[in-house]
mmCIF file of C-alpha atoms in Angstrom:
data_model
loop_
_atom_site.group_PDB
_atom_site.id
_atom_site.type_symbol
_atom_site.label_atom_id
_atom_site.label_comp_id
_atom_site.label_asym_id
_atom_site.label_seq_id
_atom_site.Cartn_x
_atom_site.Cartn_y
_atom_site.Cartn_z
ATOM 1 C CA UNK A 1 -21.268 -26.000 -20.482
ATOM 2 C CA UNK A 2 -24.167 -26.930 -18.029
ATOM 3 C CA UNK A 3 -24.072 -22.589 -17.507
ATOM 4 C CA UNK A 4 -24.733 -21.530 -21.325
ATOM 5 C CA UNK A 5 -27.457 -24.345 -22.041
ATOM 6 C CA UNK A 6 -29.273 -22.899 -19.338
ATOM 7 C CA UNK A 7 -28.805 -18.913 -20.037
ATOM 8 C CA UNK A 8 -29.533 -19.650 -23.813
ATOM 9 C CA UNK A 9 -32.737 -21.498 -22.428
ATOM 10 C CA UNK A 10 -33.813 -18.351 -20.795
ATOM 11 C CA UNK A 11 -35.555 -16.269 -23.684
ATOM 12 C CA UNK A 12 -34.854 -12.544 -22.074
ATOM 13 C CA UNK A 13 -30.843 -13.366 -21.592
ATOM 14 C CA UNK A 14 -30.702 -14.253 -25.067
ATOM 15 C CA UNK A 15 -32.629 -11.636 -26.421
ATOM 16 C CA UNK A 16 -30.220 -8.892 -24.656
ATOM 17 C CA UNK A 17 -27.382 -11.897 -25.297
ATOM 18 C CA UNK A 18 -28.559 -11.113 -28.375
ATOM 19 C CA UNK A 19 -29.127 -6.560 -27.900
ATOM 20 C CA UNK A 20 -25.118 -6.065 -25.789
ATOM 21 C CA UNK A 21 -23.754 -8.791 -29.181
ATOM 22 C CA UNK A 22 -25.023 -5.817 -31.606
ATOM 23 C CA UNK A 23 -24.133 -2.643 -29.849
ATOM 24 C CA UNK A 24 -20.797 -4.493 -28.600
ATOM 25 C CA UNK A 25 -20.024 -6.037 -32.900
ATOM 26 C CA UNK A 26 -20.965 -1.712 -32.862
ATOM 27 C CA UNK A 27 -18.485 -0.543 -31.250
ATOM 28 C CA UNK A 28 -15.868 -2.528 -31.922
ATOM 29 C CA UNK A 29 -16.108 -1.848 -35.589
ATOM 30 C CA UNK A 30 -17.148 2.101 -36.309
ATOM 31 C CA UNK A 31 -14.070 3.076 -36.432
ATOM 32 C CA UNK A 32 -13.445 -0.113 -40.372
ATOM 33 C CA UNK A 33 -17.413 1.210 -41.312
ATOM 34 C CA UNK A 34 -16.222 5.268 -40.301
ATOM 35 C CA UNK A 35 -12.674 5.814 -40.352
ATOM 36 C CA UNK A 36 -13.342 9.524 -40.579
ATOM 37 C CA UNK A 37 -14.079 11.831 -37.113
ATOM 38 C CA UNK A 38 -17.912 11.199 -36.705
ATOM 39 C CA UNK A 39 -18.273 15.072 -36.684
ATOM 40 C CA UNK A 40 -16.914 15.976 -40.359
ATOM 41 C CA UNK A 41 -18.986 16.758 -41.993
ATOM 42 C CA UNK A 42 -20.466 14.409 -44.109
ATOM 43 C CA UNK A 43 -23.634 15.835 -46.677
ATOM 44 C CA UNK A 44 -26.408 18.202 -47.211
ATOM 45 C CA UNK A 45 -27.639 19.462 -43.802
ATOM 46 C CA UNK A 46 -31.097 17.743 -42.399
ATOM 47 C CA UNK A 47 -31.040 15.062 -45.034
ATOM 48 C CA UNK A 48 -33.633 12.322 -44.224
ATOM 49 C CA UNK A 49 -32.854 8.487 -43.646
ATOM 50 C CA UNK A 50 -32.768 6.162 -46.679
ATOM 51 C CA UNK A 51 -32.801 9.470 -48.976
ATOM 52 C CA UNK A 52 -28.904 8.488 -49.485
ATOM 53 C CA UNK A 53 -27.255 5.385 -49.657
ATOM 54 C CA UNK A 54 -24.426 5.963 -48.602
ATOM 55 C CA UNK A 55 -26.137 8.448 -45.466
ATOM 56 C CA UNK A 56 -28.703 5.178 -44.373
ATOM 57 C CA UNK A 57 -29.643 7.261 -41.480
ATOM 58 C CA UNK A 58 -28.737 11.520 -42.862
ATOM 59 C CA UNK A 59 -27.497 14.019 -41.736
ATOM 60 C CA UNK A 60 -27.526 16.260 -39.267
ATOM 61 C CA UNK A 61 -27.751 20.174 -38.660
ATOM 62 C CA UNK A 62 -24.231 20.375 -39.415
ATOM 63 C CA UNK A 63 -24.914 17.367 -41.928
ATOM 64 C CA UNK A 64 -22.935 14.620 -39.918
ATOM 65 C CA UNK A 65 -23.176 11.223 -40.647
ATOM 66 C CA UNK A 66 -26.132 9.727 -38.124
ATOM 67 C CA UNK A 67 -24.432 6.623 -38.667
ATOM 68 C CA UNK A 68 -21.881 7.464 -37.896
ATOM 69 C CA UNK A 69 -21.913 8.830 -35.006
ATOM 70 C CA UNK A 70 -24.940 6.205 -33.732
ATOM 71 C CA UNK A 71 -21.757 4.046 -33.931
ATOM 72 C CA UNK A 72 -18.915 5.794 -32.322
ATOM 73 C CA UNK A 73 -21.178 6.425 -29.701
ATOM 74 C CA UNK A 74 -21.586 2.935 -29.116
ATOM 75 C CA UNK A 75 -18.475 2.617 -28.160
ATOM 76 C CA UNK A 76 -18.532 5.369 -25.338
ATOM 77 C CA UNK A 77 -21.923 3.817 -23.259
ATOM 78 C CA UNK A 78 -19.759 0.599 -23.499
ATOM 79 C CA UNK A 79 -16.599 2.668 -22.261
ATOM 80 C CA UNK A 80 -18.396 4.283 -19.617
ATOM 81 C CA UNK A 81 -20.572 1.837 -18.655
ATOM 82 C CA UNK A 82 -18.091 -1.238 -18.098
ATOM 83 C CA UNK A 83 -16.009 0.975 -16.672
ATOM 84 C CA UNK A 84 -17.649 2.253 -14.240
ATOM 85 C CA UNK A 85 -19.343 -0.746 -13.196
ATOM 86 C CA UNK A 86 -15.769 -2.178 -12.919
ATOM 87 C CA UNK A 87 -15.032 0.929 -10.629
ATOM 88 C CA UNK A 88 -18.137 0.823 -8.408
ATOM 89 C CA UNK A 89 -17.266 -3.393 -7.987
ATOM 90 C CA UNK A 90 -14.211 -3.352 -6.713
ATOM 91 C CA UNK A 91 -14.515 -0.159 -4.525
ATOM 92 C CA UNK A 92 -17.534 -1.315 -3.010
ATOM 93 C CA UNK A 93 -15.872 -5.238 -2.029
ATOM 94 C CA UNK A 94 -13.322 -3.603 -1.113
ATOM 95 C CA UNK A 95 -14.787 -1.193 1.656
ATOM 96 C CA UNK A 96 -17.751 -3.979 2.121
ATOM 97 C CA UNK A 97 -15.062 -6.669 3.068
ATOM 98 C CA UNK A 98 -12.402 -4.722 4.906
ATOM 99 C CA UNK A 99 -16.154 -3.460 6.959
ATOM 100 C CA UNK A 100 -17.682 -7.013 7.565
ATOM 101 C CA UNK A 101 -14.191 -8.367 8.412
ATOM 102 C CA UNK A 102 -13.370 -5.916 11.537
ATOM 103 C CA UNK A 103 -15.851 -5.117 12.499
ATOM 104 C CA UNK A 104 -15.590 -2.531 15.864
ATOM 105 C CA UNK A 105 -14.464 0.606 15.045
ATOM 106 C CA UNK A 106 -14.032 0.365 10.890
ATOM 107 C CA UNK A 107 -17.287 -1.126 9.735
ATOM 108 C CA UNK A 108 -17.984 1.723 11.633
ATOM 109 C CA UNK A 109 -16.537 4.563 10.534
ATOM 110 C CA UNK A 110 -16.802 2.966 6.424
ATOM 111 C CA UNK A 111 -20.551 2.537 6.459
ATOM 112 C CA UNK A 112 -21.158 5.837 8.296
ATOM 113 C CA UNK A 113 -19.208 6.884 5.043
ATOM 114 C CA UNK A 114 -21.434 4.279 2.631
ATOM 115 C CA UNK A 115 -24.612 5.786 4.161
ATOM 116 C CA UNK A 116 -23.638 9.896 2.793
ATOM 117 C CA UNK A 117 -23.022 8.926 -0.338
ATOM 118 C CA UNK A 118 -25.429 6.654 -0.592
ATOM 119 C CA UNK A 119 -28.058 10.642 0.840
ATOM 120 C CA UNK A 120 -26.974 11.973 -2.209
ATOM 121 C CA UNK A 121 -28.942 10.667 -5.393
ATOM 122 C CA UNK A 122 -26.488 9.334 -7.319
ATOM 123 C CA UNK A 123 -26.999 11.222 -10.659
ATOM 124 C CA UNK A 124 -27.136 14.990 -8.198
ATOM 125 C CA UNK A 125 -23.002 13.617 -7.394
ATOM 126 C CA UNK A 126 -22.184 12.915 -10.851
ATOM 127 C CA UNK A 127 -23.705 16.200 -12.129
ATOM 128 C CA UNK A 128 -21.723 18.768 -9.075
ATOM 129 C CA UNK A 129 -18.061 16.350 -10.132
ATOM 130 C CA UNK A 130 -18.177 17.005 -14.267
ATOM 131 C CA UNK A 131 -19.224 20.586 -13.174
ATOM 132 C CA UNK A 132 -16.316 21.150 -11.178
ATOM 133 C CA UNK A 133 -13.697 18.712 -12.575
ATOM 134 C CA UNK A 134 -14.878 19.722 -16.209
ATOM 135 C CA UNK A 135 -16.350 17.823 -18.997
ATOM 136 C CA UNK A 136 -14.065 14.371 -19.799
ATOM 137 C CA UNK A 137 -14.922 11.138 -20.439
ATOM 138 C CA UNK A 138 -12.431 9.569 -17.396
ATOM 139 C CA UNK A 139 -14.307 12.031 -15.368
ATOM 140 C CA UNK A 140 -17.567 11.342 -16.289
ATOM 141 C CA UNK A 141 -17.113 7.139 -15.381
ATOM 142 C CA UNK A 142 -15.484 8.641 -11.946
ATOM 143 C CA UNK A 143 -17.984 10.717 -10.703
ATOM 144 C CA UNK A 144 -20.312 7.844 -11.842
ATOM 145 C CA UNK A 145 -19.188 5.595 -9.673
ATOM 146 C CA UNK A 146 -18.995 8.071 -7.336
ATOM 147 C CA UNK A 147 -22.526 7.830 -6.560
ATOM 148 C CA UNK A 148 -23.140 3.510 -7.305
ATOM 149 C CA UNK A 149 -20.443 1.740 -5.212
ATOM 150 C CA UNK A 150 -22.461 1.464 -2.253
ATOM 151 C CA UNK A 151 -24.872 -1.207 -3.287
ATOM 152 C CA UNK A 152 -21.867 -3.057 -4.120
ATOM 153 C CA UNK A 153 -20.262 -2.051 -0.735
ATOM 154 C CA UNK A 154 -23.695 -3.081 1.693
ATOM 155 C CA UNK A 155 -24.234 -6.037 0.489
ATOM 156 C CA UNK A 156 -19.955 -7.312 -0.603
ATOM 157 C CA UNK A 157 -20.717 -6.305 4.137
ATOM 158 C CA UNK A 158 -23.345 -8.741 4.803
ATOM 159 C CA UNK A 159 -21.948 -11.351 3.149
ATOM 160 C CA UNK A 160 -19.077 -11.558 4.991
ATOM 161 C CA UNK A 161 -20.585 -11.069 7.678
ATOM 162 C CA UNK A 162 -21.632 -14.262 7.329
ATOM 163 C CA UNK A 163 -19.015 -16.083 5.944
ATOM 164 C CA UNK A 164 -16.870 -14.892 8.852
ATOM 165 C CA UNK A 165 -16.944 -17.169 10.641
ATOM 166 C CA UNK A 166 -17.127 -20.666 9.090
ATOM 167 C CA UNK A 167 -15.010 -23.338 9.728
ATOM 168 C CA UNK A 168 -12.260 -22.387 7.033
ATOM 169 C CA UNK A 169 -12.063 -19.506 8.047
ATOM 170 C CA UNK A 170 -11.343 -20.134 11.529
ATOM 171 C CA UNK A 171 -8.163 -22.958 10.535
ATOM 172 C CA UNK A 172 -6.946 -19.579 8.207
ATOM 173 C CA UNK A 173 -7.462 -17.903 11.674
ATOM 174 C CA UNK A 174 -5.507 -21.181 13.288
ATOM 175 C CA UNK A 175 -2.232 -21.530 10.568
ATOM 176 C CA UNK A 176 -1.089 -17.515 10.709
ATOM 177 C CA UNK A 177 -2.693 -16.648 8.177
ATOM 178 C CA UNK A 178 -2.242 -12.360 7.773
ATOM 179 C CA UNK A 179 -5.954 -11.233 8.800
ATOM 180 C CA UNK A 180 -5.857 -8.862 5.180
ATOM 181 C CA UNK A 181 -5.185 -12.729 3.627
ATOM 182 C CA UNK A 182 -7.919 -14.189 4.556
ATOM 183 C CA UNK A 183 -9.760 -11.116 3.756
ATOM 184 C CA UNK A 184 -9.614 -11.175 0.807
ATOM 185 C CA UNK A 185 -8.479 -14.200 -0.798
ATOM 186 C CA UNK A 186 -10.184 -16.753 1.632
ATOM 187 C CA UNK A 187 -13.268 -14.518 2.744
ATOM 188 C CA UNK A 188 -13.966 -12.069 -0.691
ATOM 189 C CA UNK A 189 -14.031 -14.639 -3.563
ATOM 190 C CA UNK A 190 -16.858 -16.677 -1.566
ATOM 191 C CA UNK A 191 -18.895 -12.790 -1.581
ATOM 192 C CA UNK A 192 -17.981 -11.665 -4.235
ATOM 193 C CA UNK A 193 -21.482 -13.372 -6.974
ATOM 194 C CA UNK A 194 -23.639 -11.610 -5.193
ATOM 195 C CA UNK A 195 -22.428 -8.185 -5.660
ATOM 196 C CA UNK A 196 -21.339 -9.025 -9.767
ATOM 197 C CA UNK A 197 -24.976 -9.511 -9.759
ATOM 198 C CA UNK A 198 -25.045 -6.251 -9.661
ATOM 199 C CA UNK A 199 -23.363 -5.190 -12.389
ATOM 200 C CA UNK A 200 -25.991 -5.563 -14.935
ATOM 201 C CA UNK A 201 -27.773 -2.701 -13.379
ATOM 202 C CA UNK A 202 -24.356 -0.363 -12.367
ATOM 203 C CA UNK A 203 -23.574 -0.606 -15.885
ATOM 204 C CA UNK A 204 -27.510 0.263 -17.598
ATOM 205 C CA UNK A 205 -27.446 2.846 -14.644
ATOM 206 C CA UNK A 206 -24.092 3.763 -16.250
ATOM 207 C CA UNK A 207 -25.159 4.501 -19.514
ATOM 208 C CA UNK A 208 -28.389 6.191 -18.457
ATOM 209 C CA UNK A 209 -26.555 9.504 -16.808
ATOM 210 C CA UNK A 210 -23.689 9.628 -19.334
ATOM 211 C CA UNK A 211 -26.500 10.201 -22.010
ATOM 212 C CA UNK A 212 -27.822 12.710 -19.519
ATOM 213 C CA UNK A 213 -24.649 14.383 -18.984
ATOM 214 C CA UNK A 214 -23.940 14.053 -22.043
ATOM 215 C CA UNK A 215 -27.419 15.374 -23.180
ATOM 216 C CA UNK A 216 -27.057 19.101 -20.413
ATOM 217 C CA UNK A 217 -23.745 19.465 -22.251
ATOM 218 C CA UNK A 218 -21.645 17.948 -19.996
ATOM 219 C CA UNK A 219 -20.195 14.877 -21.486
ATOM 220 C CA UNK A 220 -17.120 14.919 -23.236
ATOM 221 C CA UNK A 221 -17.071 17.879 -26.027
ATOM 222 C CA UNK A 222 -14.691 15.416 -28.362
ATOM 223 C CA UNK A 223 -16.474 12.558 -28.326
ATOM 224 C CA UNK A 224 -19.456 11.254 -30.134
ATOM 225 C CA UNK A 225 -22.380 10.569 -27.844
ATOM 226 C CA UNK A 226 -26.125 9.538 -27.704
ATOM 227 C CA UNK A 227 -26.833 11.779 -24.921
ATOM 228 C CA UNK A 228 -25.089 14.267 -27.991
ATOM 229 C CA UNK A 229 -27.150 13.134 -29.998
ATOM 230 C CA UNK A 230 -30.604 13.789 -28.923
ATOM 231 C CA UNK A 231 -30.026 17.125 -27.341
ATOM 232 C CA UNK A 232 -28.499 18.676 -31.081
ATOM 233 C CA UNK A 233 -31.396 16.643 -31.993
ATOM 234 C CA UNK A 234 -33.525 18.948 -29.653
ATOM 235 C CA UNK A 235 -34.052 22.390 -31.061
ATOM 236 C CA UNK A 236 -34.502 20.775 -34.632
ATOM 237 C CA UNK A 237 -37.451 18.312 -33.332
ATOM 238 C CA UNK A 238 -40.631 18.874 -34.738
ATOM 239 C CA UNK A 239 -38.753 19.265 -38.531
ATOM 240 C CA UNK A 240 -36.463 16.333 -38.013
ATOM 241 C CA UNK A 241 -37.013 13.995 -35.363
ATOM 242 C CA UNK A 242 -35.182 11.273 -36.544
ATOM 243 C CA UNK A 243 -32.638 13.441 -34.898
ATOM 244 C CA UNK A 244 -33.306 12.522 -31.346
ATOM 245 C CA UNK A 245 -36.022 9.131 -32.332
ATOM 246 C CA UNK A 246 -32.685 6.733 -33.878
ATOM 247 C CA UNK A 247 -29.806 7.486 -30.906
ATOM 248 C CA UNK A 248 -33.399 8.011 -28.542
ATOM 249 C CA UNK A 249 -34.262 4.203 -29.384
ATOM 250 C CA UNK A 250 -30.362 2.927 -28.971
ATOM 251 C CA UNK A 251 -30.510 3.685 -25.395
ATOM 252 C CA UNK A 252 -32.911 1.669 -24.817
ATOM 253 C CA UNK A 253 -32.928 -0.737 -26.122
ATOM 254 C CA UNK A 254 -29.106 -1.275 -25.352
ATOM 255 C CA UNK A 255 -30.702 -0.708 -20.835
ATOM 256 C CA UNK A 256 -32.927 -2.991 -22.115
ATOM 257 C CA UNK A 257 -30.063 -6.048 -23.026
ATOM 258 C CA UNK A 258 -28.127 -5.493 -20.162
ATOM 259 C CA UNK A 259 -30.930 -5.592 -17.669
ATOM 260 C CA UNK A 260 -32.403 -8.796 -19.118
ATOM 261 C CA UNK A 261 -28.996 -10.469 -19.920
ATOM 262 C CA UNK A 262 -28.350 -9.283 -16.406
ATOM 263 C CA UNK A 263 -31.818 -10.940 -15.605
ATOM 264 C CA UNK A 264 -30.384 -14.218 -17.029
ATOM 265 C CA UNK A 265 -27.481 -14.749 -15.543
ATOM 266 C CA UNK A 266 -28.852 -14.133 -11.756
ATOM 267 C CA UNK A 267 -31.637 -16.475 -13.068
ATOM 268 C CA UNK A 268 -29.041 -18.598 -13.988
ATOM 269 C CA UNK A 269 -26.941 -18.491 -11.547
ATOM 270 C CA UNK A 270 -30.369 -19.349 -8.536
ATOM 271 C CA UNK A 271 -31.117 -22.649 -11.020
ATOM 272 C CA UNK A 272 -27.672 -23.948 -10.440
ATOM 273 C CA UNK A 273 -27.106 -23.295 -6.757
ATOM 274 C CA UNK A 274 -31.340 -25.237 -6.649
ATOM 275 C CA UNK A 275 -29.727 -27.642 -7.723
ATOM 276 C CA UNK A 276 -26.384 -28.381 -6.020
#
């Protein structure tokens, strides 16, 4: 409760939480408000916003409902962002814990692998992977995860190196606990908070990467995405700029909300540690 009160006292955290709550509400309510296929024709082509209240945000070149696409696109963005962040943190935490706790040759091998992935820009790695494996939502999530796990791995390793010599770890060794049990049961939970602080950055980057891939035509062709909507509106940017502006604004607000909420969580955590 105290942590929640501190979070609510941070204006940027509250703003970010409200934006994310709106995104979550859009994603969860999409099947109820727009039960039809969002890629089906709903009205006349290029209907401008607010001309027909049954289609409040208008239609695209094929007559598809822009608002339906916006709501269903929120589902894709949320799924990619959360799944990629969870995968990156899981892989990074495991690799970092093994490298930091074992040390020696295993540490050297794992860190060189991390360096190899880190030398390739995450977007280029995702672009190459999706181009080879084929566009689908699962492929996009795996591609983004492959480029995002190195940061959590390095932070986890640094935390484990500072924790592994503490008294309670030595006590676990004395009573005969298995090294892997010590690493993942005793050390990892204490090393995890700084790693989790990266989650907001990874989620925001994943949403942007998915939008960029969809914009380039490498997103899931069976799903409506904000990047795909922006790309669709590019052909009629002069005559119907709203087709790109509306999903573009949604994308900007979502990334901003993730960053603000993440900053609020970090600030709340830092304040709690100082008071402790």
